[in-house]
CSV table of C-alpha atoms in Angstrom, one decimal:
chain,number,residue,atom,x,y,z
W,1,UNK,CA,17.2,-28.3,-12.7
W,2,UNK,CA,14.5,-31.0,-13.3
W,3,UNK,CA,12.0,-30.2,-10.5
W,4,UNK,CA,8.9,-28.6,-12.1
W,5,UNK,CA,7.6,-27.4,-8.7
W,6,UNK,CA,10.8,-25.6,-8.0
W,7,UNK,CA,10.8,-24.0,-11.5
W,8,UNK,CA,7.2,-22.9,-11.1
W,9,UNK,CA,7.9,-21.4,-7.6
W,10,UNK,CA,10.9,-19.4,-9.0
W,11,UNK,CA,8.8,-18.1,-11.9
W,12,UNK,CA,6.0,-17.2,-9.5
W,13,UNK,CA,8.3,-15.3,-7.1
W,14,UNK,CA,9.8,-13.3,-10.0
W,15,UNK,CA,6.4,-12.5,-11.5
W,16,UNK,CA,5.1,-11.3,-8.1
W,17,UNK,CA,8.0,-9.1,-7.3
W,18,UNK,CA,8.2,-7.5,-10.8
W,19,UNK,CA,4.5,-7.0,-10.9
W,20,UNK,CA,4.7,-5.4,-7.5
W,21,UNK,CA,7.3,-3.0,-8.8
W,22,UNK,CA,5.0,-2.1,-11.7
W,23,UNK,CA,1.9,-1.8,-9.5
W,24,UNK,CA,3.4,0.4,-6.8
W,25,UNK,CA,5.9,2.5,-8.9
W,26,UNK,CA,4.9,2.6,-12.5
W,27,UNK,CA,1.1,2.0,-12.7
W,28,UNK,CA,0.1,5.7,-12.4
W,29,UNK,CA,3.1,7.1,-14.4
W,30,UNK,CA,2.9,8.5,-17.9
W,31,UNK,CA,6.1,6.9,-19.2
W,32,UNK,CA,4.2,4.5,-21.3
W,33,UNK,CA,7.0,3.4,-23.6
W,34,UNK,CA,9.2,2.4,-20.7
W,35,UNK,CA,6.3,0.6,-19.0
W,36,UNK,CA,5.7,-1.4,-22.2
W,37,UNK,CA,9.4,-2.5,-22.2
W,38,UNK,CA,9.3,-3.2,-18.5
W,39,UNK,CA,6.2,-5.4,-18.6
W,40,UNK,CA,7.5,-7.5,-21.5
W,41,UNK,CA,10.9,-7.8,-19.9
W,42,UNK,CA,9.3,-8.8,-16.6
W,43,UNK,CA,7.2,-11.7,-18.0
W,44,UNK,CA,9.9,-13.0,-20.4
W,45,UNK,CA,12.7,-12.8,-17.9
W,46,UNK,CA,10.6,-14.4,-15.2
W,47,UNK,CA,9.7,-17.3,-17.4
W,48,UNK,CA,13.3,-17.8,-18.7
W,49,UNK,CA,15.1,-17.1,-15.4
W,50,UNK,CA,15.0,-20.7,-14.0
W,51,UNK,CA,16.6,-22.0,-17.3
W,52,UNK,CA,19.5,-19.5,-17.6
W,53,UNK,CA,22.8,-21.1,-16.4
W,54,UNK,CA,25.1,-18.9,-14.4
W,55,UNK,CA,28.6,-20.1,-13.8
W,56,UNK,CA,29.9,-19.6,-10.3
W,57,UNK,CA,32.9,-21.4,-9.0
W,58,UNK,CA,32.5,-22.8,-5.5
W,59,UNK,CA,34.6,-25.4,-3.9
W,60,UNK,CA,34.2,-26.9,-0.4
W,61,UNK,CA,36.8,-26.4,2.3
W,62,UNK,CA,39.7,-28.9,2.4
W,63,UNK,CA,38.4,-30.6,5.5
W,64,UNK,CA,35.0,-31.1,4.0
W,65,UNK,CA,36.5,-32.5,0.8
W,66,UNK,CA,38.6,-34.9,2.8
W,67,UNK,CA,35.5,-36.1,4.7
W,68,UNK,CA,33.5,-36.5,1.5
W,69,UNK,CA,36.2,-38.6,-0.1
W,70,UNK,CA,36.8,-41.1,2.8
W,71,UNK,CA,35.3,-44.0,0.9
W,72,UNK,CA,38.2,-45.6,-1.0
W,73,UNK,CA,37.9,-47.9,-4.0
W,74,UNK,CA,40.0,-50.5,-2.2
W,75,UNK,CA,37.7,-50.6,0.8
W,76,UNK,CA,34.7,-51.1,-1.5
W,77,UNK,CA,36.5,-53.8,-3.5
W,78,UNK,CA,37.4,-55.6,-0.2
W,79,UNK,CA,33.8,-55.4,0.9
W,80,UNK,CA,32.3,-57.1,-2.2
W,81,UNK,CA,35.2,-59.6,-2.8
W,82,UNK,CA,34.6,-63.1,-1.4
W,83,UNK,CA,37.5,-64.4,0.8
W,84,UNK,CA,35.9,-67.6,2.1
W,85,UNK,CA,35.1,-70.9,0.5
W,86,UNK,CA,31.9,-70.9,-1.6
W,87,UNK,CA,30.6,-74.1,0.1
W,88,UNK,CA,30.7,-72.4,3.5
W,89,UNK,CA,29.3,-69.1,2.5
W,90,UNK,CA,25.8,-67.7,2.4
W,91,UNK,CA,24.4,-65.8,-0.6
W,92,UNK,CA,22.7,-62.4,-0.5
W,93,UNK,CA,21.1,-60.7,-3.5
W,94,UNK,CA,21.1,-56.9,-3.4
W,95,UNK,CA,18.4,-55.6,-5.7
W,96,UNK,CA,18.6,-52.1,-7.4
W,97,UNK,CA,16.8,-49.2,-5.7
W,98,UNK,CA,13.6,-48.3,-7.4
W,99,UNK,CA,13.5,-44.5,-7.4
W,100,UNK,CA,10.5,-44.3,-9.8
W,101,UNK,CA,8.0,-44.9,-7.0
W,102,UNK,CA,9.3,-42.0,-5.0
W,103,UNK,CA,9.2,-39.5,-7.8
W,104,UNK,CA,5.9,-40.6,-9.3
W,105,UNK,CA,3.4,-37.8,-9.5
W,106,UNK,CA,-0.4,-38.0,-9.6
W,107,UNK,CA,-1.3,-38.4,-13.3
W,108,UNK,CA,-4.6,-36.3,-13.1
W,109,UNK,CA,-2.6,-33.1,-12.7
W,110,UNK,CA,-0.8,-33.8,-15.9
W,111,UNK,CA,-4.0,-34.7,-17.7
W,112,UNK,CA,-5.6,-31.4,-16.5
W,113,UNK,CA,-2.7,-29.4,-17.7
W,114,UNK,CA,-2.7,-31.1,-21.1
W,115,UNK,CA,-6.5,-30.5,-21.4
W,116,UNK,CA,-6.1,-26.8,-20.6
W,117,UNK,CA,-3.1,-26.5,-23.0
W,118,UNK,CA,-5.1,-28.2,-25.7
W,119,UNK,CA,-8.2,-26.0,-25.3
W,120,UNK,CA,-6.2,-22.7,-25.4
W,121,UNK,CA,-4.1,-23.9,-28.3
W,122,UNK,CA,-7.3,-24.8,-30.2
W,123,UNK,CA,-8.8,-21.4,-29.4
W,124,UNK,CA,-5.6,-19.7,-30.6
W,125,UNK,CA,-5.6,-21.6,-33.9
W,126,UNK,CA,-9.4,-20.9,-34.4
W,127,UNK,CA,-8.8,-17.2,-33.9
W,128,UNK,CA,-5.9,-17.2,-36.4
W,129,UNK,CA,-8.1,-19.0,-39.0
W,130,UNK,CA,-11.0,-16.5,-38.4
W,131,UNK,CA,-8.6,-13.5,-39.0
W,132,UNK,CA,-7.1,-15.1,-42.1
W,133,UNK,CA,-10.6,-15.8,-43.4
W,134,UNK,CA,-11.7,-12.1,-42.8
W,135,UNK,CA,-8.6,-10.8,-44.5
W,136,UNK,CA,-9.0,-13.1,-47.6
W,137,UNK,CA,-12.8,-12.9,-48.2
W,138,UNK,CA,-13.7,-9.3,-47.2
W,139,UNK,CA,-13.3,-6.1,-49.2
W,140,UNK,CA,-9.9,-4.3,-48.8
W,141,UNK,CA,-8.8,-0.7,-49.0
W,142,UNK,CA,-5.1,0.5,-48.9
W,143,UNK,CA,-4.6,3.6,-46.8
W,144,UNK,CA,-1.0,4.8,-46.6
W,145,UNK,CA,0.5,1.3,-46.3
W,146,UNK,CA,-2.2,0.1,-43.9
W,147,UNK,CA,-4.8,-2.4,-45.2
W,148,UNK,CA,-8.4,-1.6,-44.2
W,149,UNK,CA,-10.7,-4.7,-44.1
W,150,UNK,CA,-14.5,-4.3,-44.4
W,151,UNK,CA,-16.5,-6.3,-41.7
W,152,UNK,CA,-20.1,-6.5,-40.7
W,153,UNK,CA,-21.9,-3.4,-39.2
W,154,UNK,CA,-22.1,-3.3,-35.5
W,155,UNK,CA,-18.8,-4.9,-34.8
W,156,UNK,CA,-16.0,-3.1,-32.9
W,157,UNK,CA,-13.1,-1.5,-34.8
W,158,UNK,CA,-9.9,-3.5,-34.2
W,159,UNK,CA,-6.5,-4.1,-35.7
W,160,UNK,CA,-3.9,-6.9,-36.1
W,161,UNK,CA,-0.4,-6.1,-37.4
W,162,UNK,CA,-1.0,-3.9,-40.6
W,163,UNK,CA,-4.7,-4.7,-40.9
W,164,UNK,CA,-7.5,-2.5,-39.5
W,165,UNK,CA,-11.0,-4.1,-39.5
W,166,UNK,CA,-13.7,-1.5,-40.1
W,167,UNK,CA,-17.5,-1.9,-40.1
W,168,UNK,CA,-19.6,-0.6,-43.0
W,169,UNK,CA,-20.2,2.8,-41.6
W,170,UNK,CA,-16.5,3.6,-41.4
W,171,UNK,CA,-15.0,1.7,-44.3
W,172,UNK,CA,-15.7,4.4,-47.0
W,173,UNK,CA,-14.4,7.3,-44.9
W,174,UNK,CA,-11.6,6.1,-42.6
W,175,UNK,CA,-10.6,9.5,-41.2
W,176,UNK,CA,-11.9,9.9,-37.7
W,177,UNK,CA,-10.0,9.9,-34.4
W,178,UNK,CA,-10.9,6.2,-33.6
W,179,UNK,CA,-9.3,5.0,-36.8
W,180,UNK,CA,-6.2,7.2,-36.0
W,181,UNK,CA,-6.1,5.3,-32.6
W,182,UNK,CA,-6.0,2.0,-34.4
W,183,UNK,CA,-3.3,3.2,-36.8
W,184,UNK,CA,-1.1,3.9,-33.8
W,185,UNK,CA,-1.6,0.3,-32.7
W,186,UNK,CA,-0.5,-0.8,-36.1
W,187,UNK,CA,2.6,1.5,-36.4
W,188,UNK,CA,3.9,0.7,-32.9
W,189,UNK,CA,3.5,-3.1,-33.5
W,190,UNK,CA,1.3,-3.8,-30.4
W,191,UNK,CA,0.2,-7.1,-32.0
W,192,UNK,CA,3.7,-8.6,-31.3
W,193,UNK,CA,3.3,-7.9,-27.6
W,194,UNK,CA,-0.2,-9.5,-27.6
W,195,UNK,CA,1.0,-12.6,-29.5
W,196,UNK,CA,3.9,-13.1,-27.0
W,197,UNK,CA,1.6,-12.9,-24.0
W,198,UNK,CA,-1.0,-15.2,-25.7
W,199,UNK,CA,1.7,-17.9,-26.3
W,200,UNK,CA,2.9,-17.6,-22.7
W,201,UNK,CA,-0.7,-17.7,-21.5
W,202,UNK,CA,-1.2,-21.0,-23.4
W,203,UNK,CA,1.8,-22.6,-21.6
W,204,UNK,CA,1.0,-21.2,-18.2
W,205,UNK,CA,-2.8,-21.1,-18.5
W,206,UNK,CA,-3.3,-22.1,-14.9
W,207,UNK,CA,-1.3,-19.1,-13.5
W,208,UNK,CA,-3.4,-16.1,-12.4
W,209,UNK,CA,-0.5,-13.6,-12.6
W,210,UNK,CA,-0.2,-14.1,-16.4
W,211,UNK,CA,-3.7,-12.7,-16.8
W,212,UNK,CA,-2.8,-9.7,-14.7
W,213,UNK,CA,0.2,-9.1,-16.9
W,214,UNK,CA,-1.9,-9.5,-20.0
W,215,UNK,CA,-4.4,-6.8,-18.8
W,216,UNK,CA,-1.6,-4.4,-17.8
W,217,UNK,CA,0.0,-4.8,-21.3
W,218,UNK,CA,-3.3,-4.2,-23.1
W,219,UNK,CA,-4.1,-1.2,-20.9
W,220,UNK,CA,-0.7,0.3,-21.6
W,221,UNK,CA,-1.2,-0.2,-25.3
W,222,UNK,CA,-4.4,1.9,-25.0
W,223,UNK,CA,-2.5,4.6,-23.1
W,224,UNK,CA,0.1,4.7,-25.9
W,225,UNK,CA,-2.5,5.0,-28.6
W,226,UNK,CA,-4.4,7.7,-26.7
W,227,UNK,CA,-1.2,9.7,-26.3
W,228,UNK,CA,-0.5,9.5,-30.0
W,229,UNK,CA,-4.0,10.6,-30.9
W,230,UNK,CA,-3.9,13.6,-28.6
W,231,UNK,CA,-0.4,14.6,-29.9
W,232,UNK,CA,-2.0,14.8,-33.4
W,233,UNK,CA,-4.0,17.9,-32.1
W,234,UNK,CA,-7.3,16.1,-31.7
W,235,UNK,CA,-9.7,17.7,-29.2
W,236,UNK,CA,-9.6,15.9,-25.9
W,237,UNK,CA,-13.3,16.2,-25.1
W,238,UNK,CA,-14.3,15.2,-28.6
W,239,UNK,CA,-12.0,12.2,-28.5
W,240,UNK,CA,-13.3,11.0,-25.1
W,241,UNK,CA,-16.9,11.3,-26.3
W,242,UNK,CA,-16.1,9.2,-29.4
W,243,UNK,CA,-14.5,6.6,-27.1
W,244,UNK,CA,-17.7,6.3,-25.1
W,245,UNK,CA,-19.7,6.0,-28.3
W,246,UNK,CA,-17.6,3.2,-29.8
W,247,UNK,CA,-16.9,1.1,-26.7
W,248,UNK,CA,-20.4,-0.4,-26.6
W,249,UNK,CA,-19.9,-2.4,-29.8
W,250,UNK,CA,-19.5,-6.2,-29.9
W,251,UNK,CA,-16.3,-7.7,-28.4
W,252,UNK,CA,-13.8,-9.0,-30.9
W,253,UNK,CA,-11.1,-11.7,-31.2
W,254,UNK,CA,-8.8,-12.4,-28.2
W,255,UNK,CA,-5.5,-11.1,-29.6
W,256,UNK,CA,-6.6,-8.1,-31.6
W,257,UNK,CA,-6.3,-4.5,-30.5
W,258,UNK,CA,-9.8,-3.1,-30.0
W,259,UNK,CA,-12.0,-1.1,-27.5
W,260,UNK,CA,-12.6,-2.3,-24.0
W,261,UNK,CA,-15.4,-0.8,-21.9
W,262,UNK,CA,-13.6,-1.7,-18.6
W,263,UNK,CA,-10.6,0.4,-19.5
W,264,UNK,CA,-12.4,3.5,-20.6
W,265,UNK,CA,-12.5,5.1,-17.1
W,266,UNK,CA,-8.8,4.6,-16.6
W,267,UNK,CA,-8.0,5.9,-20.0
W,268,UNK,CA,-10.0,9.1,-19.5
W,269,UNK,CA,-8.4,9.6,-16.1
W,270,UNK,CA,-4.9,9.1,-17.6
W,271,UNK,CA,-5.7,11.7,-20.4
W,272,UNK,CA,-6.5,14.3,-17.8
W,273,UNK,CA,-3.4,13.6,-15.8
W,274,UNK,CA,-0.6,16.2,-16.2
W,275,UNK,CA,3.0,15.0,-17.0
W,276,UNK,CA,5.8,15.7,-14.4
W,277,UNK,CA,9.0,16.1,-16.4
W,278,UNK,CA,11.2,16.5,-13.4
W,279,UNK,CA,10.4,13.0,-11.9
W,280,UNK,CA,9.6,11.2,-15.2
W,281,UNK,CA,13.0,9.4,-15.3
W,282,UNK,CA,13.5,8.6,-11.5
W,283,UNK,CA,10.8,5.9,-11.1
W,284,UNK,CA,11.7,4.0,-14.3
W,285,UNK,CA,15.4,4.0,-13.3
W,286,UNK,CA,14.5,2.8,-9.8
W,287,UNK,CA,12.2,0.0,-11.2
W,288,UNK,CA,14.9,-1.2,-13.7
W,289,UNK,CA,17.5,-1.2,-11.0
W,290,UNK,CA,15.3,-3.2,-8.7
W,291,UNK,CA,14.6,-5.8,-11.4
W,292,UNK,CA,18.3,-6.2,-12.3
W,293,UNK,CA,19.3,-6.6,-8.6
W,294,UNK,CA,16.4,-9.1,-8.1
W,295,UNK,CA,17.6,-11.4,-10.9
W,296,UNK,CA,21.3,-11.1,-10.1
W,297,UNK,CA,20.6,-11.7,-6.3
W,298,UNK,CA,18.4,-14.7,-6.9
W,299,UNK,CA,20.8,-16.2,-9.4
W,300,UNK,CA,23.9,-15.9,-7.1
W,301,UNK,CA,22.0,-17.2,-4.1
W,302,UNK,CA,20.5,-20.1,-6.0
W,303,UNK,CA,23.8,-21.3,-7.6
W,304,UNK,CA,25.8,-21.0,-4.3
W,305,UNK,CA,23.2,-23.0,-2.4
W,306,UNK,CA,22.9,-25.6,-5.1
W,307,UNK,CA,26.7,-26.1,-5.1
W,308,UNK,CA,26.8,-26.6,-1.3
W,309,UNK,CA,23.7,-28.8,-1.4
W,310,UNK,CA,25.2,-31.0,-4.1
W,311,UNK,CA,28.3,-31.6,-2.0
W,312,UNK,CA,26.3,-32.7,1.0
W,313,UNK,CA,23.8,-34.8,-1.0
W,314,UNK,CA,25.6,-36.9,-3.6
W,315,UNK,CA,23.4,-40.0,-4.1
W,316,UNK,CA,24.8,-43.4,-4.9
W,317,UNK,CA,22.5,-46.0,-6.6
W,318,UNK,CA,23.2,-49.7,-7.4
W,319,UNK,CA,21.8,-50.1,-10.9
W,320,UNK,CA,22.4,-53.9,-11.3
W,321,UNK,CA,21.9,-56.8,-8.9
W,322,UNK,CA,25.1,-57.8,-7.0
W,323,UNK,CA,25.6,-61.3,-5.5
W,324,UNK,CA,28.0,-61.4,-2.5
W,325,UNK,CA,29.3,-64.6,-0.9
W,326,UNK,CA,30.3,-64.2,2.7
W,327,UNK,CA,30.4,-65.7,6.2
W,328,UNK,CA,28.0,-63.9,8.5
W,329,UNK,CA,30.6,-63.8,11.3
W,330,UNK,CA,33.3,-62.4,9.0
W,331,UNK,CA,31.3,-59.5,7.4
W,332,UNK,CA,31.9,-56.3,9.4
W,333,UNK,CA,30.6,-53.0,8.0
W,334,UNK,CA,32.0,-49.8,9.6
W,335,UNK,CA,30.4,-46.6,8.5
W,336,UNK,CA,32.4,-43.5,9.1
W,337,UNK,CA,30.0,-40.7,9.8
W,338,UNK,CA,30.2,-37.6,11.9
W,339,UNK,CA,26.9,-37.3,14.0
W,340,UNK,CA,27.4,-33.6,14.5
W,341,UNK,CA,27.8,-33.0,10.8
W,342,UNK,CA,24.7,-35.1,10.1
W,343,UNK,CA,22.7,-33.0,12.6
W,344,UNK,CA,23.9,-29.8,11.0
W,345,UNK,CA,22.9,-31.0,7.6
W,346,UNK,CA,19.4,-32.0,8.8
W,347,UNK,CA,18.9,-28.5,10.4
W,348,UNK,CA,20.2,-26.9,7.2
W,349,UNK,CA,17.6,-28.8,5.1
W,350,UNK,CA,14.8,-27.9,7.6
W,351,UNK,CA,15.7,-24.2,7.2
W,352,UNK,CA,15.6,-24.4,3.4
W,353,UNK,CA,12.2,-26.1,3.6
W,354,UNK,CA,10.9,-23.5,6.0
W,355,UNK,CA,12.1,-20.7,3.7
W,356,UNK,CA,10.2,-22.2,0.8
W,357,UNK,CA,7.0,-22.6,2.9
W,358,UNK,CA,7.3,-18.9,4.1
W,359,UNK,CA,7.5,-17.8,0.5
W,360,UNK,CA,4.5,-19.9,-0.5
W,361,UNK,CA,2.4,-18.6,2.5
W,362,UNK,CA,3.3,-15.0,1.6
W,363,UNK,CA,2.2,-15.5,-2.0
W,364,UNK,CA,-1.1,-17.0,-0.8
W,365,UNK,CA,-1.6,-14.0,1.6
W,366,UNK,CA,-1.0,-11.5,-1.2
W,367,UNK,CA,-3.4,-13.3,-3.5
W,368,UNK,CA,-6.1,-13.4,-0.8
W,369,UNK,CA,-5.7,-9.7,0.0
W,370,UNK,CA,-6.0,-8.8,-3.7
W,371,UNK,CA,-9.2,-10.9,-4.0
W,372,UNK,CA,-10.7,-9.4,-0.8
W,373,UNK,CA,-10.0,-5.9,-2.1
W,374,UNK,CA,-11.6,-6.7,-5.5
W,375,UNK,CA,-14.7,-8.1,-3.8
W,376,UNK,CA,-15.0,-5.0,-1.6
W,377,UNK,CA,-14.6,-2.7,-4.5
W,378,UNK,CA,-17.2,-4.5,-6.6
W,379,UNK,CA,-19.7,-4.6,-3.7
W,380,UNK,CA,-19.3,-0.8,-3.1
W,381,UNK,CA,-19.5,-0.1,-6.8
W,382,UNK,CA,-22.8,-2.1,-7.1
W,383,UNK,CA,-24.3,-0.4,-4.1
W,384,UNK,CA,-23.4,3.1,-5.3
W,385,UNK,CA,-24.6,2.4,-8.8
W,386,UNK,CA,-28.0,1.2,-7.4
W,387,UNK,CA,-28.3,4.4,-5.3
W,388,UNK,CA,-27.4,6.6,-8.3
W,389,UNK,CA,-30.0,4.8,-10.4
W,390,UNK,CA,-32.7,5.3,-7.7
W,391,UNK,CA,-31.9,9.0,-7.3
W,392,UNK,CA,-32.0,9.5,-11.1
W,393,UNK,CA,-35.3,7.7,-11.3
W,394,UNK,CA,-36.8,9.8,-8.5
W,395,UNK,CA,-35.5,13.0,-10.1
W,396,UNK,CA,-36.9,12.1,-13.5
W,397,UNK,CA,-40.3,11.3,-11.9
W,398,UNK,CA,-40.4,14.7,-10.2
W,399,UNK,CA,-39.4,16.5,-13.3
W,400,UNK,CA,-42.0,14.8,-15.4
W,401,UNK,CA,-44.6,15.5,-12.7
W,402,UNK,CA,-43.8,19.2,-12.6
W,403,UNK,CA,-43.8,19.4,-16.4
W,404,UNK,CA,-47.3,17.8,-16.5
W,405,UNK,CA,-48.6,20.2,-13.9
W,406,UNK,CA,-47.2,23.1,-15.8
W,407,UNK,CA,-48.8,21.9,-19.0
W,408,UNK,CA,-52.2,21.5,-17.3
W,409,UNK,CA,-52.0,25.0,-15.9
W,410,UNK,CA,-51.1,26.5,-19.3
W,411,UNK,CA,-54.0,24.6,-20.8
W,412,UNK,CA,-56.4,26.0,-18.2
W,413,UNK,CA,-55.1,29.5,-18.8
W,414,UNK,CA,-55.6,29.1,-22.6
W,415,UNK,CA,-59.2,27.9,-22.0
W,416,UNK,CA,-59.9,30.9,-19.8
W,417,UNK,CA,-58.4,33.3,-22.4
W,418,UNK,CA,-60.7,31.9,-25.1
W,419,UNK,CA,-63.8,33.0,-23.0
W,420,UNK,CA,-62.4,36.3,-21.9
W,421,UNK,CA,-60.7,39.2,-23.6
W,422,UNK,CA,-57.0,39.3,-23.7
W,423,UNK,CA,-55.8,42.2,-21.7
W,424,UNK,CA,-52.5,43.3,-20.2
W,425,UNK,CA,-53.1,41.9,-16.8
W,426,UNK,CA,-53.7,38.4,-18.2
W,427,UNK,CA,-50.6,38.5,-20.2
W,428,UNK,CA,-48.6,39.7,-17.2
W,429,UNK,CA,-49.9,36.8,-15.1
W,430,UNK,CA,-49.0,34.3,-17.8
W,431,UNK,CA,-45.5,35.7,-18.1
W,432,UNK,CA,-45.1,35.6,-14.3
W,433,UNK,CA,-46.3,32.0,-14.1
W,434,UNK,CA,-44.0,31.0,-16.9
W,435,UNK,CA,-41.1,32.6,-15.1
W,436,UNK,CA,-42.0,30.9,-11.8
W,437,UNK,CA,-42.2,27.6,-13.5
W,438,UNK,CA,-38.8,28.1,-15.2
W,439,UNK,CA,-37.2,29.1,-11.9
W,440,UNK,CA,-38.6,26.0,-10.2
W,441,UNK,CA,-37.4,23.7,-13.0
W,442,UNK,CA,-33.9,25.3,-13.0
W,443,UNK,CA,-33.7,24.9,-9.2
W,444,UNK,CA,-34.7,21.3,-9.4
W,445,UNK,CA,-32.1,20.7,-12.2
W,446,UNK,CA,-29.4,22.4,-10.1
W,447,UNK,CA,-30.3,20.3,-7.1
W,448,UNK,CA,-30.2,17.1,-9.1
W,449,UNK,CA,-26.8,18.0,-10.6
W,450,UNK,CA,-25.4,18.8,-7.2
W,451,UNK,CA,-26.7,15.6,-5.7
W,452,UNK,CA,-25.1,13.6,-8.6
W,453,UNK,CA,-21.8,15.4,-8.1
W,454,UNK,CA,-21.9,14.6,-4.4
W,455,UNK,CA,-22.5,10.9,-5.1
W,456,UNK,CA,-19.6,10.8,-7.6
W,457,UNK,CA,-17.3,12.5,-5.0
W,458,UNK,CA,-18.3,10.0,-2.4
W,459,UNK,CA,-17.7,7.1,-4.9
W,460,UNK,CA,-14.2,8.4,-5.7
W,461,UNK,CA,-13.4,8.9,-2.0
W,462,UNK,CA,-14.5,5.3,-1.2
W,463,UNK,CA,-12.4,3.9,-4.1
W,464,UNK,CA,-9.4,5.9,-2.9
W,465,UNK,CA,-9.8,4.5,0.7
W,466,UNK,CA,-10.0,1.0,-0.8
W,467,UNK,CA,-6.8,1.5,-2.7
W,468,UNK,CA,-5.1,2.9,0.4
W,469,UNK,CA,-6.2,-0.1,2.4
W,470,UNK,CA,-5.0,-2.5,-0.2
W,471,UNK,CA,-1.6,-0.8,-0.5
W,472,UNK,CA,-1.2,-0.8,3.3
W,473,UNK,CA,-2.1,-4.5,3.5
W,474,UNK,CA,0.4,-5.3,0.7
W,475,UNK,CA,3.1,-3.3,2.4
W,476,UNK,CA,2.5,-5.2,5.7
W,477,UNK,CA,2.7,-8.5,3.9
W,478,UNK,CA,5.9,-7.5,2.2
W,479,UNK,CA,7.4,-6.3,5.5
W,480,UNK,CA,6.5,-9.6,7.2
W,481,UNK,CA,7.9,-11.5,4.3
W,482,UNK,CA,11.2,-9.6,4.4
W,483,UNK,CA,11.5,-10.1,8.1
W,484,UNK,CA,10.9,-13.9,7.8
W,485,UNK,CA,13.4,-14.1,4.9
W,486,UNK,CA,16.0,-12.1,6.9
W,487,UNK,CA,15.6,-14.3,9.9
W,488,UNK,CA,15.9,-17.4,7.8
W,489,UNK,CA,19.0,-16.0,6.0
W,490,UNK,CA,20.6,-15.1,9.4
W,491,UNK,CA,19.8,-18.6,10.7
W,492,UNK,CA,21.4,-20.1,7.5
W,493,UNK,CA,24.5,-18.0,7.9
W,494,UNK,CA,24.8,-19.0,11.5
W,495,UNK,CA,24.5,-22.7,10.5
W,496,UNK,CA,27.1,-22.2,7.8
W,497,UNK,CA,29.5,-20.6,10.3
W,498,UNK,CA,28.9,-23.4,12.8
W,499,UNK,CA,29.6,-25.9,10.0
W,500,UNK,CA,32.8,-24.2,9.2
W,501,UNK,CA,33.8,-24.2,12.8
W,502,UNK,CA,33.0,-27.9,13.1
W,503,UNK,CA,35.1,-28.7,10.0
W,504,UNK,CA,38.0,-26.7,11.4
């Protein structure tokens, strides 16, 4: 297989289908170890799939073999052997066919790929050198087989293999839940996964699905680390609060395990999710079965179609110039071709091209639907955040205004009390006014909290509606794609049956 476009198309199809299995079946599950294996298997198998040979024996029917071998060596020899006198013959030079012009690609695509590959490789090497410099030059502390490296204050805590990089405020006392989180990254060797996805990202830097896989793998690493910390009997609310405190620090190197603000919401939601032991094995088994059936089905279908296509399309090229002496009246070329068979072959090729175009359009539709859903989600999030900020600003203004009024009233009462004698009635009035003010403040705080809760509920409802719309659109696209592929497969099977009938 030497066609890069076909290889890229197969890799893309496998990546889309396997990521769809993860997105619709495994994304909200708590089987994090299986999800880690599934994501790594998906991306490695998709990249390696077009290069794995699968031996399948296929031989054409006897009638087709006989038709393909009609050109005999004697006939060819008779065609190119001169039988007339050289003086009475004409001379024809048959030049070799230049196939390079047909297969020549536009060079700027190759240059763009090399440029992106070079930039990402350079960034990768720079990050490696930065890590090695930090490890060699900074202060070290051994903690139960894990090396803690002291870095500048204000940076994020992160890890790489057996090294944990700690800022000044945590280096002397590495015993809180955040450092336990990083130790789980180290013990479970999450850096290997990140290095694998980084190397694949360097090769396929132009492919958007690689970045989706990378985000999914990193998010699953965080789920695994959170699960380990909570199993160590750390308080859930305390741990969530510490996550919010540490996620604001400066972002770190590309392939280290650290804290990401965009993942905090999902991680906190996953911590609060209850595990369902009854159905914890069903979805992973179904996902793995789908993945295996996908690879086996595509391999069988590809090899069978390639074998048939090779029998119909065996090219013959003349690599050296040939000089033929002949009499024009004596040279007769008879080509034995079956027009019906040629028409069937042309229709078969058209169906194969149509199938490829349907797959490409389906991929584009899915990408477009995902982009539209992301745009809608970001727009709604921005609007709701602006509304929340306005409401909070108004509530703070009202509270500050009421507090100022209460302070003014208290000052006035104090001034009056200086001029008059303190009696029981004045004390009672002051106590009553303080109670009224406290009641008003409590009521306003309750109203503000209820308003904020309503805004959060509406935000969650809108996000759920967006997810439902996206899933419905994706299911529609998948159904249309399956229908198109089934129709094409039926047409191909009918063509094959007609070809067999024609051969018989």
